[in-house]
Coordinates of C-alpha atoms in Angstrom, one line a residue:
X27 CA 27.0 5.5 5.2
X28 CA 26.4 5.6 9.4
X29 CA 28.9 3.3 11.2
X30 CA 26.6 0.6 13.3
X31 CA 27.0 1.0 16.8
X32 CA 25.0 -2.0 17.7
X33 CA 23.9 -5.2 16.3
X34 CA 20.4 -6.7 18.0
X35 CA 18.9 -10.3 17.9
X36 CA 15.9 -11.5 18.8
X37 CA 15.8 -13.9 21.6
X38 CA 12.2 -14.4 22.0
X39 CA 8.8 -13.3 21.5
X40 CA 5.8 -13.4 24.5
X41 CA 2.4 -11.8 22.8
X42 CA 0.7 -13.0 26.0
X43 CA 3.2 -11.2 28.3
X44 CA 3.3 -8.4 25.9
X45 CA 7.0 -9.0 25.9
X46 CA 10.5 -9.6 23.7
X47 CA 13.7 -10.6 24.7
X48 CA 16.8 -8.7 22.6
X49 CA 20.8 -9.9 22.6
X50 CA 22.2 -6.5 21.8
X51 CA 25.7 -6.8 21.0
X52 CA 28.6 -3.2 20.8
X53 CA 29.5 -3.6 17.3
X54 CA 31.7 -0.3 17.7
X55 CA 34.9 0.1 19.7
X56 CA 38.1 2.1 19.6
X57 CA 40.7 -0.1 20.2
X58 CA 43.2 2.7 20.9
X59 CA 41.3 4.0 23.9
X60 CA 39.9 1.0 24.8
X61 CA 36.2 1.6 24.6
X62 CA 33.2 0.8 23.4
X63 CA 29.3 2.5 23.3
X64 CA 27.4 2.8 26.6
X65 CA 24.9 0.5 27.9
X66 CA 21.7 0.9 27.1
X67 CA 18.5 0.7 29.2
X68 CA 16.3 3.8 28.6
X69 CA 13.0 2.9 26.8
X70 CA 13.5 5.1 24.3
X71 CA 16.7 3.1 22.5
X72 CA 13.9 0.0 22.6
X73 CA 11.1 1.7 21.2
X74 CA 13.9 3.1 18.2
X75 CA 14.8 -0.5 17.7
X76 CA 10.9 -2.0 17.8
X77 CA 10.4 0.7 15.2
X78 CA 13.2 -0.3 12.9
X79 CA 12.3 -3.7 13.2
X80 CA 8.5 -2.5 12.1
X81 CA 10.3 -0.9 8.8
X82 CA 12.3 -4.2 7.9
X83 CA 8.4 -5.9 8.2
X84 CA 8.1 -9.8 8.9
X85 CA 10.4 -11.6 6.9
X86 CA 10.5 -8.3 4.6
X87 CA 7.1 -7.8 4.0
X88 CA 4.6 -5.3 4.9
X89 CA 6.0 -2.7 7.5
X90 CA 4.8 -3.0 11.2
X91 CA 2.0 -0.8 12.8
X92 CA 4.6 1.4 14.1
X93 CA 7.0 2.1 11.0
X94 CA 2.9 2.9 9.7
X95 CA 2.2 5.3 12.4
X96 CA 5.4 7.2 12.6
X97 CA 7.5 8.6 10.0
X98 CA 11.6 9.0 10.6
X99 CA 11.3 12.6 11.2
X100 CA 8.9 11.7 14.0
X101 CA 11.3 9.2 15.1
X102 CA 14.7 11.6 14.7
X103 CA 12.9 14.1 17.0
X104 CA 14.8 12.9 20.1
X105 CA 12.7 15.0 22.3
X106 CA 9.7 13.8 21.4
X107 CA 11.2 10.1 21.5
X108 CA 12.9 10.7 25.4
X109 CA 8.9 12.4 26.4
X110 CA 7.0 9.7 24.5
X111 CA 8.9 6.0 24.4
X112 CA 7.5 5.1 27.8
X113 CA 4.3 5.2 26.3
X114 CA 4.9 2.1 24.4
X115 CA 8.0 0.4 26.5
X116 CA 7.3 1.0 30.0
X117 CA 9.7 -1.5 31.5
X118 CA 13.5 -2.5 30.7
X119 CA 14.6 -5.1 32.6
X120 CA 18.4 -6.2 31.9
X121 CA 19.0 -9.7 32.5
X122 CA 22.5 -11.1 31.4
X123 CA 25.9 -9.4 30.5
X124 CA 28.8 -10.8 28.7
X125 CA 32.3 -9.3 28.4
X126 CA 31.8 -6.5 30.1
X127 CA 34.3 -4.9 30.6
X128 CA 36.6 -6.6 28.2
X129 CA 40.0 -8.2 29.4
X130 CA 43.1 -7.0 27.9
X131 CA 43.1 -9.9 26.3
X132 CA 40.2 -9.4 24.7
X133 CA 41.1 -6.1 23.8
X134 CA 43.9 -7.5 22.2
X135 CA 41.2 -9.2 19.6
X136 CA 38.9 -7.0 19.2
X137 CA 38.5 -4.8 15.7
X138 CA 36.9 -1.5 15.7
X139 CA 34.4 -2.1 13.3
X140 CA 31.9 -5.1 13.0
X141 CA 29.5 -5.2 10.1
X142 CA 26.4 -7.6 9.8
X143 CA 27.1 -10.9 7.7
X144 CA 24.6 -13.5 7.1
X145 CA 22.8 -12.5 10.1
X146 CA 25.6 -12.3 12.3
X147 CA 29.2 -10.7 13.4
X148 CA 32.3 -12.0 13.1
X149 CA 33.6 -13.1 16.9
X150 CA 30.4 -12.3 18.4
X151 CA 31.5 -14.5 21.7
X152 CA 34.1 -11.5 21.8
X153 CA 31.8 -9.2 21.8
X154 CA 29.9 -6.7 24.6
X155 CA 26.7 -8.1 24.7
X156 CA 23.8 -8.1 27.0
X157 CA 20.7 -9.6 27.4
X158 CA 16.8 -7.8 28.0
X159 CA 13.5 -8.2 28.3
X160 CA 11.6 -5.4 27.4
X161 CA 7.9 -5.1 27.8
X162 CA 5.8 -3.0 25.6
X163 CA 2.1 -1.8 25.9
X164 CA 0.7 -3.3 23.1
X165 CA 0.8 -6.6 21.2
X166 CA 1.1 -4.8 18.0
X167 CA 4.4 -3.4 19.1
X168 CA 6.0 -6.5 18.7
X169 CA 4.2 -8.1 15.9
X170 CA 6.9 -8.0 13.4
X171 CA 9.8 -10.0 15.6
X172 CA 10.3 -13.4 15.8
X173 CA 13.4 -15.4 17.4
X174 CA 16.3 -15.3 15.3
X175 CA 15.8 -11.8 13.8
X176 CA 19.0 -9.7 13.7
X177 CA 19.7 -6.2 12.2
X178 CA 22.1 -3.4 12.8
X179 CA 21.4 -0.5 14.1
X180 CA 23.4 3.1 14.3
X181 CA 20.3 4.1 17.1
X182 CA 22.4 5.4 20.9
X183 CA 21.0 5.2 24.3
X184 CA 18.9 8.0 25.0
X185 CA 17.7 9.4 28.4
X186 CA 13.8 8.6 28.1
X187 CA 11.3 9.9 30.7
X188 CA 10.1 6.1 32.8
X189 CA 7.5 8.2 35.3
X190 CA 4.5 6.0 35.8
X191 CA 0.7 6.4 36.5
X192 CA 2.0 6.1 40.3
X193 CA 4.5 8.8 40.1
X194 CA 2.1 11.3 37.9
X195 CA 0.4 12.9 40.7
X196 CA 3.4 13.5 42.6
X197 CA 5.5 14.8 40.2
X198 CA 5.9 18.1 38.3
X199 CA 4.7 18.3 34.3
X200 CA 7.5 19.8 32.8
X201 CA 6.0 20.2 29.1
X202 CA 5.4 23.9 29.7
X203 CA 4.6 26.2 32.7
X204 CA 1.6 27.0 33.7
X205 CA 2.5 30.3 34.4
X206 CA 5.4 32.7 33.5
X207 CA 6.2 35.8 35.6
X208 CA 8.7 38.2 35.0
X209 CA 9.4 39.9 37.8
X210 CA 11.0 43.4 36.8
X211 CA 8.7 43.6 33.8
X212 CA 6.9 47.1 34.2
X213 CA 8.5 48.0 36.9
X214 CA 10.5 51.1 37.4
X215 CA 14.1 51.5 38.9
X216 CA 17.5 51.1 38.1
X217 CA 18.1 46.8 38.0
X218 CA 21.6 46.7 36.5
X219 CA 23.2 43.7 38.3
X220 CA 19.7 42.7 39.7
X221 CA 18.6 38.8 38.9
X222 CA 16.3 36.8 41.0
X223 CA 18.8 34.5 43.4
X224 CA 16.4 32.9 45.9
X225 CA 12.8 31.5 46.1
X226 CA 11.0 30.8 49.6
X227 CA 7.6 29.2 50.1
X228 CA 5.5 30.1 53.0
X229 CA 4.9 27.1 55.1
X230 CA 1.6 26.2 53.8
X231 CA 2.1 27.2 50.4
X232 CA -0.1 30.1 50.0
X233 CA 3.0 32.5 49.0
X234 CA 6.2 32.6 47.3
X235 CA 8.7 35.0 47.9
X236 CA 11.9 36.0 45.2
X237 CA 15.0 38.4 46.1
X238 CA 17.8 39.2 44.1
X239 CA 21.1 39.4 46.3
X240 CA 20.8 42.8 46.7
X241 CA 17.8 43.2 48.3
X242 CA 14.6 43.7 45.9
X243 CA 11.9 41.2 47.0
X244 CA 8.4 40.2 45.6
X245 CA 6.2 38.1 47.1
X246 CA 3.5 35.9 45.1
X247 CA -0.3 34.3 45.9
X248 CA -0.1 30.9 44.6
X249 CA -3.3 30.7 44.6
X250 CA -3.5 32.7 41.0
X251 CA -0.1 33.5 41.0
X252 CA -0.7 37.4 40.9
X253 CA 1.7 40.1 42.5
X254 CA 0.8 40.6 46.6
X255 CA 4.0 43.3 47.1
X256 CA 7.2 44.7 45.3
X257 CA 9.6 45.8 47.7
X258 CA 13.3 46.6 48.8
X259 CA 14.7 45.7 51.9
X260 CA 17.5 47.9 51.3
X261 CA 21.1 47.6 50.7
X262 CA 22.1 43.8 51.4
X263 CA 24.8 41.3 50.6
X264 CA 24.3 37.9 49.1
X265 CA 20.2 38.1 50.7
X266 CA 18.6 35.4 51.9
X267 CA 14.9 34.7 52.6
X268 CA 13.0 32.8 55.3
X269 CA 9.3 33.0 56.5
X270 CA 8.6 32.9 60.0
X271 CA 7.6 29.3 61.2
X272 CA 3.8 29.1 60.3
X273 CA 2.9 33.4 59.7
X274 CA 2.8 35.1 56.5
X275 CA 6.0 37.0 57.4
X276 CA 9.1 37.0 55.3
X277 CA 12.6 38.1 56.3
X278 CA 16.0 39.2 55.0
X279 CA 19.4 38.7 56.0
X280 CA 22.7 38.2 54.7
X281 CA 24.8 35.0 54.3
X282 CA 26.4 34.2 58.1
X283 CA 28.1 31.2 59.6
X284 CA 27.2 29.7 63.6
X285 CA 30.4 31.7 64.5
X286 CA 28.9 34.9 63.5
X287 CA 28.4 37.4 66.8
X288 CA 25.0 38.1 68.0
X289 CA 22.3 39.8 67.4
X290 CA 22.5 39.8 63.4
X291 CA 20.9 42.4 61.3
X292 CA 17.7 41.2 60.0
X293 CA 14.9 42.7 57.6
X294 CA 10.9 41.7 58.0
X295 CA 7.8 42.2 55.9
X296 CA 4.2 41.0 56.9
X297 CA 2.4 40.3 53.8
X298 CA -1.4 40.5 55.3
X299 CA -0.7 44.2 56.0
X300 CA 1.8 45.3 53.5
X301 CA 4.1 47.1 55.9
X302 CA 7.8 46.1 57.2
X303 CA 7.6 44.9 60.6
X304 CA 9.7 43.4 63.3
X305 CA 10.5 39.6 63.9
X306 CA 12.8 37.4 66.1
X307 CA 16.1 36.7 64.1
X308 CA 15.6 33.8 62.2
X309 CA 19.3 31.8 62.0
X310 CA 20.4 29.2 59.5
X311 CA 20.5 28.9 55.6
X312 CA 17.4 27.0 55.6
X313 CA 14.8 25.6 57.8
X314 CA 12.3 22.9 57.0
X315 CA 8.6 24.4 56.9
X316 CA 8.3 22.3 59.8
X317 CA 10.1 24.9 61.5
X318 CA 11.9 21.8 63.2
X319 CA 15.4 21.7 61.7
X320 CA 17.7 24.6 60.6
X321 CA 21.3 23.9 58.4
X322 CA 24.1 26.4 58.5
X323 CA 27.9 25.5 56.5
X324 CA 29.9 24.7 59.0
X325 CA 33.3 26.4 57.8
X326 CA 36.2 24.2 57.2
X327 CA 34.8 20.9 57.9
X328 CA 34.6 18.7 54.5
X329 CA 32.6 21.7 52.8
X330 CA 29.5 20.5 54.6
X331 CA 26.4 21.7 57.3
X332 CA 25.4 21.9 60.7
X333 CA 22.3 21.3 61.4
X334 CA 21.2 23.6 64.6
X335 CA 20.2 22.6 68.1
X336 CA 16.8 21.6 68.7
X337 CA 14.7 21.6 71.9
X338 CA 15.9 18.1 72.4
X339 CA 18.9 18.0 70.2
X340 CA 22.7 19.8 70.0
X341 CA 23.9 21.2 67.4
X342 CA 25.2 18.6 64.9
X343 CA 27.8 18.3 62.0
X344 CA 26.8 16.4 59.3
X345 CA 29.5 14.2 58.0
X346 CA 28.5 13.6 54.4
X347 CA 31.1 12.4 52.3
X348 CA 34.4 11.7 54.8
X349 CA 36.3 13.9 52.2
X350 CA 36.4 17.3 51.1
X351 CA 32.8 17.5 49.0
X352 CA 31.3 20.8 49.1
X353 CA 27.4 21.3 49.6
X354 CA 26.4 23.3 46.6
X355 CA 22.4 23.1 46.9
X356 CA 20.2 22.0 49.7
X357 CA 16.7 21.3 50.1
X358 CA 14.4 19.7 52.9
X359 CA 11.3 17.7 52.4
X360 CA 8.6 19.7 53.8
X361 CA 8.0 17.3 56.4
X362 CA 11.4 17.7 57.6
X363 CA 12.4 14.1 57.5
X364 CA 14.9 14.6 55.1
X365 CA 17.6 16.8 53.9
X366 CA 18.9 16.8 50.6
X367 CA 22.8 17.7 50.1
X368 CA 24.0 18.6 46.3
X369 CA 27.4 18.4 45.8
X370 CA 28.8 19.0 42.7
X371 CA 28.6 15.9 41.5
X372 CA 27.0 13.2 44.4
X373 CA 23.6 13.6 46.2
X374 CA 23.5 12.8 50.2
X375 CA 20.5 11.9 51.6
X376 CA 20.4 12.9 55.6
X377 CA 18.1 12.4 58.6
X378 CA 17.8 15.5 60.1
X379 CA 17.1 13.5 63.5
X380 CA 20.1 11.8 63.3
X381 CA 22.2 14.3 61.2
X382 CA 23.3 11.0 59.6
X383 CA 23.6 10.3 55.9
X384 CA 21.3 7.9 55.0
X385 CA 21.6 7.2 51.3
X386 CA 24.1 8.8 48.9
X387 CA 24.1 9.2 45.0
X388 CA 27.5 8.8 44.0
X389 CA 28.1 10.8 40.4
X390 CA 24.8 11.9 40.6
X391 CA 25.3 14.2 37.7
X392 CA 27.8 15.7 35.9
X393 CA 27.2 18.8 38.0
X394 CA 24.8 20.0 40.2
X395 CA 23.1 22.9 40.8
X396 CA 19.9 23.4 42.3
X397 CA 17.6 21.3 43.8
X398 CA 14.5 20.9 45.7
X399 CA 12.6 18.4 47.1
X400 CA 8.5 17.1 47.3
X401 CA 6.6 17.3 50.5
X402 CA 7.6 14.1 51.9
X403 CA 11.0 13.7 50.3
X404 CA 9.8 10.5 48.0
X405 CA 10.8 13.4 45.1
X406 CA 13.5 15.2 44.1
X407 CA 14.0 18.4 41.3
X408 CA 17.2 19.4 40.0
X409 CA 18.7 21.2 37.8
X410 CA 21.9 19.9 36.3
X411 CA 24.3 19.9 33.3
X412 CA 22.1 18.8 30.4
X413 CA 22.3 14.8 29.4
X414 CA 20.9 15.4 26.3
X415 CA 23.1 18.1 24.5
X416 CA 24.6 15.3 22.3
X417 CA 21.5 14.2 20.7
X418 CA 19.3 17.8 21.0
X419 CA 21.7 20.3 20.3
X420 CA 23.2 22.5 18.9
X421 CA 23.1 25.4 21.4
X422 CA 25.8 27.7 20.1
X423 CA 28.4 26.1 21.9
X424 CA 26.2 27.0 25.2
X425 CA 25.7 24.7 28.1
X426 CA 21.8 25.6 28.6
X427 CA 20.7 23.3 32.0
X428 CA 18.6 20.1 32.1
X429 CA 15.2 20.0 34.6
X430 CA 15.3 17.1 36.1
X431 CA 12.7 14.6 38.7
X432 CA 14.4 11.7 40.6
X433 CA 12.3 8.9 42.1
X434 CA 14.5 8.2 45.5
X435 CA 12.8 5.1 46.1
X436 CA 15.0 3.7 43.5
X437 CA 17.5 6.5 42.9
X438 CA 16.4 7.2 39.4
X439 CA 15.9 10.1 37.1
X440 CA 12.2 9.5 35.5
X441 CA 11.5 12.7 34.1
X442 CA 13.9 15.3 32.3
X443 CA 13.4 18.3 30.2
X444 CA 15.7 20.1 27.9
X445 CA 16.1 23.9 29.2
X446 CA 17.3 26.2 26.8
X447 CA 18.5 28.0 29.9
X448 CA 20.1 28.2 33.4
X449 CA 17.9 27.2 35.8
X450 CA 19.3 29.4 38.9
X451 CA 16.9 28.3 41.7
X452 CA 13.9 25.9 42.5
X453 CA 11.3 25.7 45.1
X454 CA 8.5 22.8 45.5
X455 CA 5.6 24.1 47.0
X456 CA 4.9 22.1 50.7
X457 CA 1.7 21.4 49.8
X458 CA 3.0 19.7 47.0
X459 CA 0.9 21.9 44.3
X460 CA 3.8 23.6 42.5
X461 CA 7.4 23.6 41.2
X462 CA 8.8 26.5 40.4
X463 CA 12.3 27.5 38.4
X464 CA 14.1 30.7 38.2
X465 CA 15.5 30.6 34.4
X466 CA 18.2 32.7 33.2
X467 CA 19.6 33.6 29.8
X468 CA 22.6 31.2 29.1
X469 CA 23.9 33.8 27.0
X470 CA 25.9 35.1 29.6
X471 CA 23.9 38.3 30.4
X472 CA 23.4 37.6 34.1
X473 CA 22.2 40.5 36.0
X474 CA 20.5 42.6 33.4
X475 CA 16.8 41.7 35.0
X476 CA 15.8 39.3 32.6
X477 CA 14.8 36.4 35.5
X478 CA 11.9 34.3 34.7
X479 CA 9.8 32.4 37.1
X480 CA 8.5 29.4 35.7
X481 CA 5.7 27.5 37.6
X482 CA 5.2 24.0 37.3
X483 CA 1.8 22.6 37.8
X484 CA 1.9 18.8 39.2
X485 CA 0.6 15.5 37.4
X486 CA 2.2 15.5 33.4
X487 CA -0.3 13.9 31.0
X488 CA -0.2 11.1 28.6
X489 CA -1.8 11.6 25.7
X490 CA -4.5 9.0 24.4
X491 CA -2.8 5.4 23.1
X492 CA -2.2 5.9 19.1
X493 CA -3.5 2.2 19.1
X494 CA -6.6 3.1 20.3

C-alpha cells in the first residue's frame, strides 16, 4: 500500500466563481532529518486531486465528469498531466500557511506517518498545512466537492506548464519542432571531435549561422530553413560567431579577453555572394543585434562581464553578484535593453545602460546552462537540469536537460519540456519567429557529429475543451 503524503479538505465550494478552497495538510515527515514534502502550487497536483475527488463521487456515488473522462493511466502520464492541467486549473493562489517550518518543538511531536481517521488526522493543529484557492475552467470540475470533504492522497507536486492566452504568442511551442536539421548529415569530411557549439542570428532574423569550435560553419534561411552555405573557416580555437551590425556578413574569431593586443585575427563570410570577405574586427562575446552593447568576461573580477564602451558610455564592469558567481550563459534581448547573466545556479537581470543589475533570480535552477532571451526581454529560454526526472524517468541513470520558458514579469517558469538530451546552445530569433536548440546525445558521445538543430515555432496550442 502507497504511504499518503498529503491529506486535503475541502474548505469551500464557489460554482459561480468557478472556484474551491482546499486545507492540504503534509501527512509525511521524517523525523530524523527533519523534513517533510514540498509545497505544492503547480496546477497539475490540483487537477490530480479534483480528479480523485471525481473517483470518490458525491458522497460515494456516481464518479465525477472527470474520473469519466480520464482513465488513471491518462492521469499517471505525468507528462501529459504537467502540458495539460492548466487547461482545467488555470490559477493557484495560496492564501494561508500554518507551521511552516515546524519549531523544534514541534518536531519534537511530530510522527512520521499520519493516516486518515474518521475524516481527519491525529494532531492536525501540528501539522504543515496550507490553505488555497484554486480556480478551475469549468463548473463541472468541481461538481463532486463540498465543504467538509477530506481524503488522502499519495499525489506530489509536479512542475505544470501555467502559460496563458497572453503569453502564447510570445512564447515558443515546445511539443515538437517544426523543423529538424542535421547539420553534417550528407556531407563529406572527416568530423571526429566536431559538434555544433554556437548559434548566431542575423539581426533581422533572416539567417542563422552554427559553428563547431573548430571552425566548420553553416549558415541557414529562416525563411524555409534550407542550407544557404557549408563552409570552414579554417583551423580555429574555441570559435565564436558574430554578424556584422545590420549586413548579412558573419565572422569568426576565437575566445579573447579586453586585455588581448590588437588587431585580433578575424574570419568573414558574406552570405549574398557566397565568398569569404573582409570586415572590421568585431570585439566582445556577444553584441545585442542592436549593435548597441557588446560584453566581454572581465578576468578575475567575481567571474563576471564588461560590457564595452559606447559612443556615449566607458567601458563598464558589471557587478552581479558581489561574490565570486561565474557567468556561464548570456543572452541579450534583441532590443538591447537587457542582458541576461546565467550563473550556475542564479539568473542576473542587467541594464546594459547602466551596467547595473536590475533583478536577480536567486537558485534559479539547479544548474544552468544555456539561455536566450525574446525580442524585448519579457521572455526567457533555458536549458537547465531536468525538474522532472523524479516523476518521468528513468533515463539510464542519465541526466538528459529540461527546455525551459520563464515569464520575467513575475520570475516564473510557465513552460517546460522534458529533453531526452543536452541542449548545448539556444538562439531566439529577433524578430521573435523562432527558437532554436542544439541537442546532443546525453550518452556521452560528444563530438562524433551527431548535433541536431531543433527549431521552435512560436505560439503552443491548446487543444479544444473536453467539456465542450
Amino acid at each position: 500500500m502507497s504511504t499518503d503524503i498529503y491529506g486535503v479538505r475541502v474548505l469551500d465550494v464557489d460554482p459561480k466563481e468557478l472556484r474551491v478552497r482546499f486545507t492540504v495538510f503534509a501527512v509525511y515527515y521524517d523525523t530524523g532529518s527533519r523534513s517533510h514534502p514540498p509545497v505544492p502550487g503547480d496546477p497539475g497536483y490540483f487537477f490530480f486531486l479534483l480528479w480523485e475527488a471525481a473517483r470518490w463521487g458525491r458522497d460515494g456515488g456516481e464518479h465525477g465528469a472527470l474520473a469519466r473522462m480520464f482513465s488513471v493511466d491518462t492521469m499517471l502520464d505525468y507528462a501529459w498531466l504537467d502540458a495539460n492541467a492548466r487547461r482545467f486549473v488555470p490559477r493557484v493562489e495560496r492564501i494561508a500557511s500554518r507551521n511552516h517550518p515546524p519549531t523544534a518543538a514541534q518536531w519534537e511531536r511530530l510522527h512520521d506517518f499520519y493516516y486518515l481517521r474518521d475524516g481527519g488526522w491525529k494532531d492536525e493543529d501540528l501539522l504543515v498545512q496550507f490553505d488555497y484557492d484554486v480556480w478551475v475552467t469549468d463548473e463541472r470540475c468541481i461538481e463532486t466537492l463540498a465543504p467538509g470533504k477530506t481524503w488522502a492522497s499519495t499525489i506530489f507536486p509536479m512542475h505544470g506548464d501555467t502559460w496563458t492566452a497572453a503569453d502564447a504568442p510570445h512564447i515558443p511551442d515546445l511539443a515538437e519542432p517544426v523543423h529538424r536539421i542535421s547539420p553534417f548529415a550528407g556531407k563529406k569530411g572527416e568530423f571526429k571531435y566536431q559538434d555544433i557549439r554556437n548559434l548566431a542570428f542575423s539581426d533581422d532574423g533572416k539567417y542563422l549561422a552554427a559553428n563547431t569550435g573548430k571552425g566548420l560553419v553553416w549558415v541557414y534561411d529562416t525563411a524555409d530553413w534550407s542550407e544557404v552555405a557549408h563552409t570552414s573557416a579554417g583551423d580555429w580555437s574555441v570559435a565564436m560567431p558574430m554578424w556584422v551590425p545590420g549586413e548579412h556578413v558573419v565572422t569568426l574569431k576565437s575566445y579573447s579577453k579586453l586585455s588581448d593586443p590588437k588587431p585580433e585575427r578575424q574570419w568573414a563570410f558574406d552570405v549574398r555572394t557566397g565568398q569569404e570577405t573582409t570586415a572590421s574586427y568585431q570585439s566582445g562575446h556577444q553584441r545585442s543585434h542592436d549593435g548597441v552593447h557588446r560584453v566581454t568576461p572581465n578576468g578575475g573580477k567575481l567571474g563576471g562581464y564588461d560590457l564595452h564602451a559606447t559612443d556615449t558610455l566607458p567601458q563598464r564592469t558589471i557587478v552581479h553578484a558581489g561574490k565570486w558567481d561565474p557567468i556561464q550563459s548570456k543572452a541579450f534581448s534583441a532590443d538591447g535593453s537587457r542582458l541576461f547573466l546565467g550563473a550556475q545556479q542564479d539568473l542576473y537581470v542587467v541594464d546594459p545602460q547602466s551596467a547595473e543589475v536590475v533583478d536577480k533570480v536567486a537558485d534559479a535552477s539547479e544548474r544552468l546552462f544555456e539561455i536566450a532571451a525574446s525580442p524585448d526581454g519579457s521572455y526567457l529560454a533555458a536549458a537547465s537540469l531536468s525538474r522532472k526526472l523524479g516523476y518521468l524517468g528513468p533515463f539510464d541513470g542519465r541526466r538528459p536537460h529540461e527546455l525551459c520558458v520563464w515569464r520575467m514579469a513575475d520570475r516564473r517558469i510557465i513552460l517546460g519540456r522534458q529533453m531526452e538530451t543536452f541542449v548545448t546552445a539556444l538562439a531566439w530569433s529577433p524578430d521573435g519567429r523562432h527558437l532554436v536548440a542544439v541537442l546532443e546525445p546525453c550518452d556521452g558521445n560528444f563530438g562524433l557529429a551527431h548535433s541536431e538543430l531543433a527549431v521552435f515555432r512560436m505560439g503552443p496550442e491548446t487543444p479544444p475543451f473536453p467539456f465542450e
